[in-house]
């Protein structure tokens, strides 16, 4: 397992975002609502014959329920204590790495999932580029992200700022625009409450 979180960038932040999750790791799945596996499976167009990456997946709370629908499921996260919790779920591989320096070859994953995590990435634009790099042509990336345009999410953003979490909330339309500039074909699905889905298909070579 790769420990990639001890460099200058981590030291500059007096309260690195992973520290909060390190503390919460043992209780995280008890604090969070159960994952709606059917919604994720539908948007990811599962089952698939290839591998699935859960980027920023922490304890594997979501991807554990998707493991039967992919050949291999990898949870990649910054927090080592969160990843240790993911090992309690059968069928998950755990990898510790920075989101903007993923230790995977180009096109390694047929599906990529990011749940409630883009705003925790220190360099979201670079992370999105990495996610598109490791996504196989013809594959799909699905992002579930709080919509900063909604007032409940603005309150969450304020709370995270007060907790020194150094979050970086981007409007879903901005995330989609970045992914389009990287060659993806994004579309937005608004849940109507506080979160949005960004569903991105990566064209095959020569695809129009």
mmCIF file of C-alpha atoms in Angstrom:
data_model
loop_
_atom_site.group_PDB
_atom_site.id
_atom_site.type_symbol
_atom_site.label_atom_id
_atom_site.label_comp_id
_atom_site.label_asym_id
_atom_site.label_seq_id
_atom_site.Cartn_x
_atom_site.Cartn_y
_atom_site.Cartn_z
ATOM 1 C CA UNK A 1 0.000 0.000 0.000
ATOM 2 C CA UNK A 2 1.371 3.352 -1.044
ATOM 3 C CA UNK A 3 1.756 6.125 1.518
ATOM 4 C CA UNK A 4 1.864 9.327 -0.492
ATOM 5 C CA UNK A 5 0.716 11.934 1.994
ATOM 6 C CA UNK A 6 3.761 13.182 3.861
ATOM 7 C CA UNK A 7 5.067 15.819 1.435
ATOM 8 C CA UNK A 8 5.179 19.607 1.599
ATOM 9 C CA UNK A 9 1.540 20.052 0.596
ATOM 10 C CA UNK A 10 0.340 17.959 3.524
ATOM 11 C CA UNK A 11 2.548 19.865 5.970
ATOM 12 C CA UNK A 12 1.315 23.282 4.787
ATOM 13 C CA UNK A 13 -2.216 22.574 5.980
ATOM 14 C CA UNK A 14 -2.350 22.662 9.807
ATOM 15 C CA UNK A 15 -5.381 20.333 9.744
ATOM 16 C CA UNK A 16 -5.019 18.071 6.685
ATOM 17 C CA UNK A 17 -8.405 16.878 5.477
ATOM 18 C CA UNK A 18 -7.402 13.251 5.969
ATOM 19 C CA UNK A 19 -6.896 13.864 9.711
ATOM 20 C CA UNK A 20 -10.640 14.361 10.154
ATOM 21 C CA UNK A 21 -11.353 11.099 8.381
ATOM 22 C CA UNK A 22 -8.565 9.332 10.253
ATOM 23 C CA UNK A 23 -10.374 10.228 13.477
ATOM 24 C CA UNK A 24 -13.814 9.242 12.159
ATOM 25 C CA UNK A 25 -12.729 6.043 10.420
ATOM 26 C CA UNK A 26 -13.914 3.572 13.062
ATOM 27 C CA UNK A 27 -17.346 5.186 13.298
ATOM 28 C CA UNK A 28 -17.823 6.445 9.744
ATOM 29 C CA UNK A 29 -20.170 3.756 8.466
ATOM 30 C CA UNK A 30 -22.355 4.092 11.557
ATOM 31 C CA UNK A 31 -22.638 7.839 11.003
ATOM 32 C CA UNK A 32 -23.443 7.706 7.289
ATOM 33 C CA UNK A 33 -26.732 6.524 5.775
ATOM 34 C CA UNK A 34 -26.731 3.187 3.934
ATOM 35 C CA UNK A 35 -25.559 3.412 0.343
ATOM 36 C CA UNK A 36 -28.275 3.208 -2.309
ATOM 37 C CA UNK A 37 -26.486 0.568 -4.356
ATOM 38 C CA UNK A 38 -29.211 0.367 -6.992
ATOM 39 C CA UNK A 39 -28.821 4.065 -7.869
ATOM 40 C CA UNK A 40 -25.065 3.753 -8.251
ATOM 41 C CA UNK A 41 -25.336 0.528 -10.237
ATOM 42 C CA UNK A 42 -27.856 2.104 -12.599
ATOM 43 C CA UNK A 43 -25.795 5.230 -13.243
ATOM 44 C CA UNK A 44 -22.586 3.216 -13.625
ATOM 45 C CA UNK A 45 -24.323 0.878 -16.085
ATOM 46 C CA UNK A 46 -23.343 -2.181 -14.059
ATOM 47 C CA UNK A 47 -22.552 -5.015 -14.279
ATOM 48 C CA UNK A 48 -19.311 -4.602 -16.200
ATOM 49 C CA UNK A 49 -16.625 -7.071 -17.221
ATOM 50 C CA UNK A 50 -13.728 -4.854 -16.152
ATOM 51 C CA UNK A 51 -12.438 -3.205 -12.969
ATOM 52 C CA UNK A 52 -14.123 -0.461 -10.947
ATOM 53 C CA UNK A 53 -12.233 2.296 -9.093
ATOM 54 C CA UNK A 54 -13.834 3.969 -6.068
ATOM 55 C CA UNK A 55 -11.756 7.165 -5.835
ATOM 56 C CA UNK A 56 -11.887 8.818 -2.427
ATOM 57 C CA UNK A 57 -13.910 5.782 -1.378
ATOM 58 C CA UNK A 58 -12.757 5.690 2.244
ATOM 59 C CA UNK A 59 -14.172 2.666 4.038
ATOM 60 C CA UNK A 60 -15.663 1.215 0.868
ATOM 61 C CA UNK A 61 -19.164 1.945 2.174
ATOM 62 C CA UNK A 62 -20.541 2.272 -1.365
ATOM 63 C CA UNK A 63 -18.248 0.111 -3.474
ATOM 64 C CA UNK A 64 -18.632 -2.886 -1.140
ATOM 65 C CA UNK A 65 -22.229 -3.141 -2.335
ATOM 66 C CA UNK A 66 -21.115 -2.913 -5.961
ATOM 67 C CA UNK A 67 -18.402 -5.579 -5.746
ATOM 68 C CA UNK A 68 -20.622 -8.358 -7.178
ATOM 69 C CA UNK A 69 -21.113 -6.319 -10.361
ATOM 70 C CA UNK A 70 -17.485 -5.807 -11.467
ATOM 71 C CA UNK A 71 -14.533 -8.097 -12.083
ATOM 72 C CA UNK A 72 -12.438 -6.188 -9.514
ATOM 73 C CA UNK A 73 -13.111 -3.255 -7.197
ATOM 74 C CA UNK A 74 -10.334 -0.971 -5.945
ATOM 75 C CA UNK A 75 -10.857 1.626 -3.206
ATOM 76 C CA UNK A 76 -8.325 4.460 -3.377
ATOM 77 C CA UNK A 77 -8.155 7.037 -0.591
ATOM 78 C CA UNK A 78 -5.858 9.380 1.302
ATOM 79 C CA UNK A 79 -6.765 8.130 4.790
ATOM 80 C CA UNK A 80 -5.039 4.930 5.838
ATOM 81 C CA UNK A 81 -7.394 4.324 8.805
ATOM 82 C CA UNK A 82 -10.374 4.585 6.440
ATOM 83 C CA UNK A 83 -8.761 2.099 4.078
ATOM 84 C CA UNK A 84 -8.122 -0.284 6.956
ATOM 85 C CA UNK A 85 -11.857 -0.265 7.589
ATOM 86 C CA UNK A 86 -12.467 -1.084 3.915
ATOM 87 C CA UNK A 87 -10.642 -4.373 4.395
ATOM 88 C CA UNK A 88 -13.590 -5.570 6.451
ATOM 89 C CA UNK A 89 -15.595 -5.761 3.238
ATOM 90 C CA UNK A 90 -14.920 -8.840 1.094
ATOM 91 C CA UNK A 91 -14.007 -8.284 -2.519
ATOM 92 C CA UNK A 92 -12.304 -4.886 -2.148
ATOM 93 C CA UNK A 93 -8.665 -4.002 -2.808
ATOM 94 C CA UNK A 94 -7.320 -0.941 -0.958
ATOM 95 C CA UNK A 95 -4.723 1.506 -2.326
ATOM 96 C CA UNK A 96 -3.465 4.650 -0.608
ATOM 97 C CA UNK A 97 -2.489 7.420 -3.021
ATOM 98 C CA UNK A 98 -3.013 11.070 -3.802
ATOM 99 C CA UNK A 99 -5.904 11.689 -6.135
ATOM 100 C CA UNK A 100 -3.782 13.756 -8.495
ATOM 101 C CA UNK A 101 -1.059 11.079 -8.704
ATOM 102 C CA UNK A 102 -2.918 7.804 -9.076
ATOM 103 C CA UNK A 103 -0.612 4.749 -9.233
ATOM 104 C CA UNK A 104 -2.511 3.089 -12.074
ATOM 105 C CA UNK A 105 -1.789 2.696 -15.769
ATOM 106 C CA UNK A 106 -3.801 4.552 -18.385
ATOM 107 C CA UNK A 107 -7.179 2.966 -19.034
ATOM 108 C CA UNK A 108 -6.998 0.586 -16.062
ATOM 109 C CA UNK A 109 -10.674 0.862 -15.088
ATOM 110 C CA UNK A 110 -13.883 0.303 -16.998
ATOM 111 C CA UNK A 111 -15.826 2.204 -14.347
ATOM 112 C CA UNK A 112 -14.777 4.988 -11.956
ATOM 113 C CA UNK A 113 -16.886 6.212 -9.035
ATOM 114 C CA UNK A 114 -16.486 9.283 -6.807
ATOM 115 C CA UNK A 115 -18.995 9.704 -3.974
ATOM 116 C CA UNK A 116 -19.143 12.960 -1.994
ATOM 117 C CA UNK A 117 -15.401 13.475 -2.391
ATOM 118 C CA UNK A 118 -14.501 15.983 -5.130
ATOM 119 C CA UNK A 119 -14.667 18.877 -2.663
ATOM 120 C CA UNK A 120 -12.138 17.100 -0.429
ATOM 121 C CA UNK A 121 -9.483 16.886 -3.151
ATOM 122 C CA UNK A 122 -6.794 19.539 -2.755
ATOM 123 C CA UNK A 123 -6.370 19.851 -6.537
ATOM 124 C CA UNK A 124 -9.775 18.920 -7.985
ATOM 125 C CA UNK A 125 -8.930 19.822 -11.585
ATOM 126 C CA UNK A 126 -5.811 17.640 -11.509
ATOM 127 C CA UNK A 127 -7.715 14.805 -9.841
ATOM 128 C CA UNK A 128 -10.402 14.912 -12.527
ATOM 129 C CA UNK A 129 -7.675 14.691 -15.171
ATOM 130 C CA UNK A 130 -6.230 11.632 -13.432
ATOM 131 C CA UNK A 131 -9.637 9.977 -13.216
ATOM 132 C CA UNK A 132 -10.114 10.433 -16.950
ATOM 133 C CA UNK A 133 -6.624 9.083 -17.580
ATOM 134 C CA UNK A 134 -7.203 5.820 -15.722
ATOM 135 C CA UNK A 135 -10.697 5.403 -17.204
ATOM 136 C CA UNK A 136 -10.699 3.051 -20.178
ATOM 137 C CA UNK A 137 -12.001 4.298 -23.542
ATOM 138 C CA UNK A 138 -15.658 3.355 -23.701
ATOM 139 C CA UNK A 139 -15.818 3.455 -19.891
ATOM 140 C CA UNK A 140 -17.890 5.558 -17.547
ATOM 141 C CA UNK A 141 -17.119 7.907 -14.648
ATOM 142 C CA UNK A 142 -19.904 8.719 -12.178
ATOM 143 C CA UNK A 143 -19.565 11.488 -9.595
ATOM 144 C CA UNK A 144 -22.053 12.150 -6.810
ATOM 145 C CA UNK A 145 -21.295 15.561 -5.328
ATOM 146 C CA UNK A 146 -23.080 18.065 -3.057
ATOM 147 C CA UNK A 147 -24.435 20.993 -5.079
ATOM 148 C CA UNK A 148 -22.870 24.148 -3.639
ATOM 149 C CA UNK A 149 -25.687 26.135 -5.248
ATOM 150 C CA UNK A 150 -28.124 24.842 -2.620
ATOM 151 C CA UNK A 151 -28.289 26.491 0.791
ATOM 152 C CA UNK A 152 -28.005 23.268 2.891
ATOM 153 C CA UNK A 153 -24.724 22.527 1.126
ATOM 154 C CA UNK A 154 -23.523 26.074 1.730
ATOM 155 C CA UNK A 155 -24.071 25.464 5.438
ATOM 156 C CA UNK A 156 -22.049 22.245 5.170
ATOM 157 C CA UNK A 157 -19.297 24.155 3.367
ATOM 158 C CA UNK A 158 -19.253 26.748 6.164
ATOM 159 C CA UNK A 159 -19.057 24.018 8.810
ATOM 160 C CA UNK A 160 -16.172 22.347 6.999
ATOM 161 C CA UNK A 161 -14.369 25.688 6.751
ATOM 162 C CA UNK A 162 -14.782 26.224 10.489
ATOM 163 C CA UNK A 163 -13.427 22.714 11.040
ATOM 164 C CA UNK A 164 -10.349 23.673 8.957
ATOM 165 C CA UNK A 165 -11.093 20.963 6.413
ATOM 166 C CA UNK A 166 -9.840 23.081 3.472
ATOM 167 C CA UNK A 167 -12.661 21.856 1.234
ATOM 168 C CA UNK A 168 -12.969 23.029 -2.380
ATOM 169 C CA UNK A 169 -16.619 22.974 -3.463
ATOM 170 C CA UNK A 170 -17.166 23.369 -7.203
ATOM 171 C CA UNK A 171 -20.554 23.798 -8.880
ATOM 172 C CA UNK A 172 -21.575 20.601 -10.688
ATOM 173 C CA UNK A 173 -21.628 22.549 -13.963
ATOM 174 C CA UNK A 174 -17.972 23.491 -13.420
ATOM 175 C CA UNK A 175 -17.018 19.853 -12.763
ATOM 176 C CA UNK A 176 -18.834 18.847 -15.945
ATOM 177 C CA UNK A 177 -17.061 21.577 -17.934
ATOM 178 C CA UNK A 178 -13.642 20.403 -16.735
ATOM 179 C CA UNK A 179 -14.462 16.824 -17.697
ATOM 180 C CA UNK A 180 -15.696 17.945 -21.127
ATOM 181 C CA UNK A 181 -12.397 19.784 -21.671
ATOM 182 C CA UNK A 182 -10.633 16.484 -20.922
ATOM 183 C CA UNK A 183 -12.484 14.724 -23.717
ATOM 184 C CA UNK A 184 -15.355 13.292 -21.706
ATOM 185 C CA UNK A 185 -19.036 13.450 -22.542
ATOM 186 C CA UNK A 186 -20.656 14.634 -19.302
ATOM 187 C CA UNK A 187 -24.290 15.038 -18.427
ATOM 188 C CA UNK A 188 -25.836 16.279 -15.205
ATOM 189 C CA UNK A 189 -28.617 14.590 -13.280
ATOM 190 C CA UNK A 190 -30.080 16.746 -10.504
ATOM 191 C CA UNK A 191 -31.510 14.766 -7.614
ATOM 192 C CA UNK A 192 -33.560 17.790 -6.588
ATOM 193 C CA UNK A 193 -32.457 18.020 -2.953
ATOM 194 C CA UNK A 194 -28.813 18.688 -2.196
ATOM 195 C CA UNK A 195 -26.687 16.600 -4.524
ATOM 196 C CA UNK A 196 -26.048 16.242 -8.224
ATOM 197 C CA UNK A 197 -24.733 13.423 -10.364
ATOM 198 C CA UNK A 198 -22.168 13.998 -13.097
ATOM 199 C CA UNK A 199 -22.166 11.039 -15.487
ATOM 200 C CA UNK A 200 -19.289 10.989 -17.961
ATOM 201 C CA UNK A 201 -18.700 8.615 -20.848
ATOM 202 C CA UNK A 202 -15.208 8.401 -22.342
ATOM 203 C CA UNK A 203 -15.380 7.959 -26.116
ATOM 204 C CA UNK A 204 -13.658 5.122 -27.899
ATOM 205 C CA UNK A 205 -10.730 6.128 -30.153
ATOM 206 C CA UNK A 206 -12.112 7.623 -33.326
ATOM 207 C CA UNK A 207 -15.543 8.084 -31.776
ATOM 208 C CA UNK A 208 -17.477 11.169 -32.808
#
